[in-house]
């Protein structure tokens, strides 16, 4: 029997990848032990094709005080659906399915480019050209450094997406730039809360006008979230009515303001640890 064909990262947005993830046979290869919830590294194969993926079974989710138990996997899938609706494709293909340890989220594995620099700590008071300041951080022995992120349109799209999905945990380790120049983002379990939970490292554009492409994407989301809209119908399978309504409200608020959000002050603005 010939070896299965490995699907490369460049095909992650194709329907083939979703079919493979949804219908393929999952084989657990290992566990990512640094994760707070159960995260299993798997191979998935279907009709002669194979890829690596992440499987997060609902049974392995750690309870959180501010999210209903057993809902993180659905939120990961909802983040993928919203990302696709923007047209930006920032979240790898993600499905909800049964696996070796019950129902869970399955997401295509992305190989990040270790040479791609999107975040940095610098000793200057101001960011250099091509960088945006996030804030000062303690780096030990009474020293502080300025945390900066790249002034990169891919990150700016992600900042908008995070504001829409109310991401409560956008850390540096969740950014996966690939060698072909694509940026993916992962770990979207703590999203879509009806209360303001936005915590992110991507505050560099706070208060600045939204770019035209963001306004276009938000307008598309507003249409999809209207009563009977395709996106609203899909998200109703994954989120509560209150969460879908809050999502629609955030999209509308961003369109009204025309600017990137600023920290509310009611919730820690930056996740800890930040990476």
Tab-separated table of C-alpha atoms in Angstrom:
chain	number	residue	atom	x	y	z
A	1	UNK	CA	0.000	0.000	0.000
A	2	UNK	CA	1.484	3.404	-0.938
A	3	UNK	CA	2.196	5.897	1.829
A	4	UNK	CA	-0.503	8.570	2.323
A	5	UNK	CA	0.119	11.917	0.673
A	6	UNK	CA	1.002	14.544	3.283
A	7	UNK	CA	-1.043	17.738	2.911
A	8	UNK	CA	1.336	20.730	3.080
A	9	UNK	CA	0.599	23.950	4.938
A	10	UNK	CA	-0.105	25.736	1.674
A	11	UNK	CA	-3.359	23.821	1.299
A	12	UNK	CA	-4.782	24.519	4.737
A	13	UNK	CA	-7.682	26.613	3.430
A	14	UNK	CA	-8.924	24.059	0.911
A	15	UNK	CA	-12.085	21.986	1.384
A	16	UNK	CA	-9.832	18.926	1.212
A	17	UNK	CA	-8.291	19.872	4.554
A	18	UNK	CA	-11.677	20.179	6.252
A	19	UNK	CA	-12.811	16.850	4.831
A	20	UNK	CA	-9.602	15.208	5.985
A	21	UNK	CA	-9.988	16.600	9.503
A	22	UNK	CA	-13.677	15.734	9.775
A	23	UNK	CA	-13.632	12.242	8.268
A	24	UNK	CA	-10.061	11.001	8.650
A	25	UNK	CA	-8.795	8.409	11.081
A	26	UNK	CA	-7.114	10.046	14.074
A	27	UNK	CA	-3.993	8.451	15.515
A	28	UNK	CA	-2.548	10.037	18.666
A	29	UNK	CA	1.219	10.561	18.421
A	30	UNK	CA	1.875	12.518	21.594
A	31	UNK	CA	0.715	15.201	24.006
A	32	UNK	CA	1.653	18.875	24.331
A	33	UNK	CA	2.279	18.864	28.077
A	34	UNK	CA	2.821	22.598	28.489
A	35	UNK	CA	-0.850	23.247	27.655
A	36	UNK	CA	-3.318	23.817	30.508
A	37	UNK	CA	-5.922	21.570	28.843
A	38	UNK	CA	-5.455	18.202	27.141
A	39	UNK	CA	-3.853	18.869	23.735
A	40	UNK	CA	-2.984	15.803	21.664
A	41	UNK	CA	-0.720	15.778	18.626
A	42	UNK	CA	-2.198	13.431	16.024
A	43	UNK	CA	-1.935	12.123	12.510
A	44	UNK	CA	-5.118	12.119	10.481
A	45	UNK	CA	-5.535	10.104	7.270
A	46	UNK	CA	-8.352	9.764	4.769
A	47	UNK	CA	-8.511	8.305	1.263
A	48	UNK	CA	-4.759	8.342	0.709
A	49	UNK	CA	-4.064	11.761	2.252
A	50	UNK	CA	-2.488	12.456	5.615
A	51	UNK	CA	-1.692	15.471	7.775
A	52	UNK	CA	-0.768	16.280	11.331
A	53	UNK	CA	-3.302	17.949	13.566
A	54	UNK	CA	-4.142	18.961	17.124
A	55	UNK	CA	-6.988	17.215	18.927
A	56	UNK	CA	-8.423	18.818	22.064
A	57	UNK	CA	-11.047	16.510	23.611
A	58	UNK	CA	-13.799	18.207	25.581
A	59	UNK	CA	-13.213	15.651	28.349
A	60	UNK	CA	-9.733	17.141	28.850
A	61	UNK	CA	-10.868	20.753	29.298
A	62	UNK	CA	-10.056	22.399	32.626
A	63	UNK	CA	-13.116	24.151	34.163
A	64	UNK	CA	-13.004	27.964	34.110
A	65	UNK	CA	-14.960	30.257	36.411
A	66	UNK	CA	-16.128	32.578	33.624
A	67	UNK	CA	-16.966	30.081	30.843
A	68	UNK	CA	-19.497	27.242	30.838
A	69	UNK	CA	-17.875	23.826	31.269
A	70	UNK	CA	-17.270	21.788	28.137
A	71	UNK	CA	-17.556	24.663	25.636
A	72	UNK	CA	-13.965	25.526	24.698
A	73	UNK	CA	-13.834	23.231	21.672
A	74	UNK	CA	-16.955	24.817	20.214
A	75	UNK	CA	-15.414	28.268	20.680
A	76	UNK	CA	-12.323	27.186	18.758
A	77	UNK	CA	-14.522	26.123	15.849
A	78	UNK	CA	-16.543	29.347	16.079
A	79	UNK	CA	-13.317	31.375	15.845
A	80	UNK	CA	-12.447	29.510	12.642
A	81	UNK	CA	-15.901	30.207	11.199
A	82	UNK	CA	-15.640	33.933	11.938
A	83	UNK	CA	-12.100	34.070	10.560
A	84	UNK	CA	-13.280	32.455	7.334
A	85	UNK	CA	-16.193	34.865	7.090
A	86	UNK	CA	-13.790	37.840	7.153
A	87	UNK	CA	-11.926	36.396	4.172
A	88	UNK	CA	-8.621	36.648	6.024
A	89	UNK	CA	-8.117	32.951	6.817
A	90	UNK	CA	-6.228	33.632	10.037
A	91	UNK	CA	-7.278	30.456	11.864
A	92	UNK	CA	-6.225	27.017	10.584
A	93	UNK	CA	-9.017	24.690	9.442
A	94	UNK	CA	-10.859	23.516	12.560
A	95	UNK	CA	-13.708	21.046	13.046
A	96	UNK	CA	-15.729	19.534	15.880
A	97	UNK	CA	-15.820	15.742	15.785
A	98	UNK	CA	-15.537	12.515	17.712
A	99	UNK	CA	-12.059	11.185	18.414
A	100	UNK	CA	-10.285	8.559	20.503
A	101	UNK	CA	-11.258	10.372	23.735
A	102	UNK	CA	-14.669	11.619	22.712
A	103	UNK	CA	-15.865	14.753	20.980
A	104	UNK	CA	-13.400	17.566	20.636
A	105	UNK	CA	-11.786	20.157	18.435
A	106	UNK	CA	-9.468	18.998	15.648
A	107	UNK	CA	-7.267	21.586	13.936
A	108	UNK	CA	-4.667	21.308	11.216
A	109	UNK	CA	-1.118	21.471	12.568
A	110	UNK	CA	0.870	24.482	11.343
A	111	UNK	CA	4.658	24.535	11.142
A	112	UNK	CA	5.798	28.008	12.169
A	113	UNK	CA	8.867	29.720	10.743
A	114	UNK	CA	11.288	30.144	13.686
A	115	UNK	CA	13.038	33.004	11.883
A	116	UNK	CA	9.929	35.192	11.647
A	117	UNK	CA	10.060	37.975	14.263
A	118	UNK	CA	6.723	39.518	15.242
A	119	UNK	CA	7.396	40.383	18.903
A	120	UNK	CA	10.428	41.807	20.685
A	121	UNK	CA	11.653	43.317	23.949
A	122	UNK	CA	13.807	46.408	23.444
A	123	UNK	CA	15.617	48.725	25.822
A	124	UNK	CA	14.596	51.925	24.033
A	125	UNK	CA	11.805	54.211	25.225
A	126	UNK	CA	10.090	54.209	21.831
A	127	UNK	CA	9.604	51.520	19.179
A	128	UNK	CA	11.721	51.759	16.053
A	129	UNK	CA	10.432	52.006	12.509
A	130	UNK	CA	8.167	49.113	11.637
A	131	UNK	CA	7.201	48.371	15.251
A	132	UNK	CA	4.343	49.254	17.600
A	133	UNK	CA	4.641	49.654	21.374
A	134	UNK	CA	2.565	47.476	23.703
A	135	UNK	CA	3.974	48.518	27.093
A	136	UNK	CA	6.863	48.115	29.507
A	137	UNK	CA	7.619	44.765	31.127
A	138	UNK	CA	9.900	43.719	33.971
A	139	UNK	CA	12.771	41.577	32.703
A	140	UNK	CA	14.539	40.888	35.993
A	141	UNK	CA	16.994	42.563	38.376
A	142	UNK	CA	14.892	45.722	38.493
A	143	UNK	CA	15.175	46.244	34.742
A	144	UNK	CA	12.329	46.966	32.348
A	145	UNK	CA	12.077	46.649	28.594
A	146	UNK	CA	9.567	47.855	26.048
A	147	UNK	CA	7.414	45.106	24.547
A	148	UNK	CA	6.752	45.766	20.874
A	149	UNK	CA	5.063	43.969	18.020
A	150	UNK	CA	5.591	44.335	14.290
A	151	UNK	CA	3.582	46.990	12.457
A	152	UNK	CA	2.403	44.221	10.167
A	153	UNK	CA	-0.922	44.180	8.263
A	154	UNK	CA	-1.339	40.485	9.107
A	155	UNK	CA	-1.149	41.266	12.826
A	156	UNK	CA	-3.487	44.209	12.356
A	157	UNK	CA	-6.111	41.919	10.841
A	158	UNK	CA	-5.661	39.604	13.803
A	159	UNK	CA	-6.118	42.508	16.228
A	160	UNK	CA	-9.462	43.214	14.564
A	161	UNK	CA	-10.462	39.543	14.652
A	162	UNK	CA	-9.559	39.316	18.351
A	163	UNK	CA	-11.695	42.355	19.107
A	164	UNK	CA	-14.612	40.755	17.265
A	165	UNK	CA	-14.363	37.356	18.959
A	166	UNK	CA	-13.482	38.929	22.347
A	167	UNK	CA	-10.282	36.940	22.726
A	168	UNK	CA	-9.302	36.705	26.379
A	169	UNK	CA	-5.843	35.226	25.807
A	170	UNK	CA	-3.886	36.437	22.758
A	171	UNK	CA	-0.299	35.495	23.630
A	172	UNK	CA	2.832	35.568	21.519
A	173	UNK	CA	3.022	31.786	21.386
A	174	UNK	CA	-0.344	31.718	19.615
A	175	UNK	CA	1.097	33.456	16.529
A	176	UNK	CA	2.284	31.072	13.816
A	177	UNK	CA	3.936	32.833	10.860
A	178	UNK	CA	4.898	30.364	8.145
A	179	UNK	CA	7.779	30.328	5.696
A	180	UNK	CA	5.472	31.305	2.823
A	181	UNK	CA	4.483	34.551	4.560
A	182	UNK	CA	1.108	33.431	5.894
A	183	UNK	CA	0.149	34.172	9.487
A	184	UNK	CA	-2.056	31.778	11.452
A	185	UNK	CA	-3.347	32.143	14.994
A	186	UNK	CA	-4.315	29.343	17.378
A	187	UNK	CA	-5.767	28.700	20.856
A	188	UNK	CA	-9.205	30.308	20.754
A	189	UNK	CA	-10.915	28.488	23.602
A	190	UNK	CA	-11.483	31.584	25.754
A	191	UNK	CA	-13.402	33.647	23.227
A	192	UNK	CA	-16.959	34.862	22.577
A	193	UNK	CA	-17.772	35.665	26.196
A	194	UNK	CA	-20.740	38.016	26.408
A	195	UNK	CA	-18.741	40.202	28.841
A	196	UNK	CA	-15.689	42.197	27.766
A	197	UNK	CA	-12.665	39.890	28.127
A	198	UNK	CA	-10.248	41.240	25.508
A	199	UNK	CA	-6.651	40.542	26.576
A	200	UNK	CA	-3.983	40.724	23.910
A	201	UNK	CA	-0.442	41.679	23.029
A	202	UNK	CA	-1.691	43.465	19.915
A	203	UNK	CA	-2.575	46.868	21.375
A	204	UNK	CA	-0.219	48.806	19.093
A	205	UNK	CA	-3.060	50.239	16.999
A	206	UNK	CA	-5.377	51.076	19.932
A	207	UNK	CA	-7.462	54.139	19.107
A	208	UNK	CA	-6.230	54.359	15.514
A	209	UNK	CA	-8.678	54.399	12.581
A	210	UNK	CA	-9.538	50.990	11.185
A	211	UNK	CA	-8.057	50.330	7.746
A	212	UNK	CA	-10.463	50.073	4.819
A	213	UNK	CA	-10.055	46.301	4.567
A	214	UNK	CA	-11.149	45.937	8.187
A	215	UNK	CA	-14.285	48.000	7.573
A	216	UNK	CA	-15.076	45.788	4.584
A	217	UNK	CA	-14.569	42.617	6.643
A	218	UNK	CA	-16.698	43.938	9.500
A	219	UNK	CA	-19.477	44.894	7.098
A	220	UNK	CA	-19.417	41.360	5.707
A	221	UNK	CA	-19.619	39.952	9.248
A	222	UNK	CA	-22.555	42.216	10.088
A	223	UNK	CA	-24.444	40.873	7.087
A	224	UNK	CA	-23.669	37.265	7.995
A	225	UNK	CA	-24.740	37.836	11.600
A	226	UNK	CA	-28.117	39.337	10.721
A	227	UNK	CA	-31.219	37.254	11.455
A	228	UNK	CA	-31.174	34.284	9.122
A	229	UNK	CA	-27.626	35.034	7.996
A	230	UNK	CA	-25.326	32.153	7.139
A	231	UNK	CA	-22.811	32.970	9.869
A	232	UNK	CA	-25.500	33.507	12.506
A	233	UNK	CA	-27.042	30.136	11.666
A	234	UNK	CA	-23.699	28.356	11.911
A	235	UNK	CA	-22.675	30.037	15.157
A	236	UNK	CA	-26.021	29.179	16.750
A	237	UNK	CA	-24.798	25.568	16.697
A	238	UNK	CA	-21.677	26.492	18.673
A	239	UNK	CA	-22.481	29.428	20.975
A	240	UNK	CA	-25.350	30.611	23.179
A	241	UNK	CA	-27.874	33.163	21.847
A	242	UNK	CA	-26.450	35.755	24.262
A	243	UNK	CA	-22.924	35.168	22.941
A	244	UNK	CA	-24.015	35.480	19.311
A	245	UNK	CA	-25.890	38.683	20.159
A	246	UNK	CA	-22.811	40.071	21.932
A	247	UNK	CA	-20.666	39.184	18.923
A	248	UNK	CA	-23.024	41.072	16.645
A	249	UNK	CA	-22.916	43.996	19.055
A	250	UNK	CA	-19.113	44.121	19.002
A	251	UNK	CA	-19.086	44.154	15.207
A	252	UNK	CA	-21.627	46.982	15.162
A	253	UNK	CA	-19.651	48.950	17.771
A	254	UNK	CA	-16.439	48.667	15.775
A	255	UNK	CA	-18.198	49.890	12.646
A	256	UNK	CA	-19.704	52.840	14.554
A	257	UNK	CA	-16.413	53.891	16.123
A	258	UNK	CA	-14.300	53.250	13.042
A	259	UNK	CA	-11.294	52.722	15.320
A	260	UNK	CA	-9.359	49.911	16.959
A	261	UNK	CA	-10.562	49.375	20.537
A	262	UNK	CA	-8.630	50.599	23.567
A	263	UNK	CA	-8.277	48.716	26.872
A	264	UNK	CA	-11.458	49.060	28.914
A	265	UNK	CA	-9.738	49.207	32.292
A	266	UNK	CA	-12.240	46.687	33.655
A	267	UNK	CA	-10.114	43.665	32.788
A	268	UNK	CA	-6.327	43.085	32.563
A	269	UNK	CA	-5.385	44.236	29.076
A	270	UNK	CA	-2.388	41.958	28.566
A	271	UNK	CA	-2.393	38.192	29.224
A	272	UNK	CA	0.053	36.648	31.666
A	273	UNK	CA	2.420	35.121	30.876
A	274	UNK	CA	2.553	37.070	27.596
A	275	UNK	CA	4.087	34.261	25.529
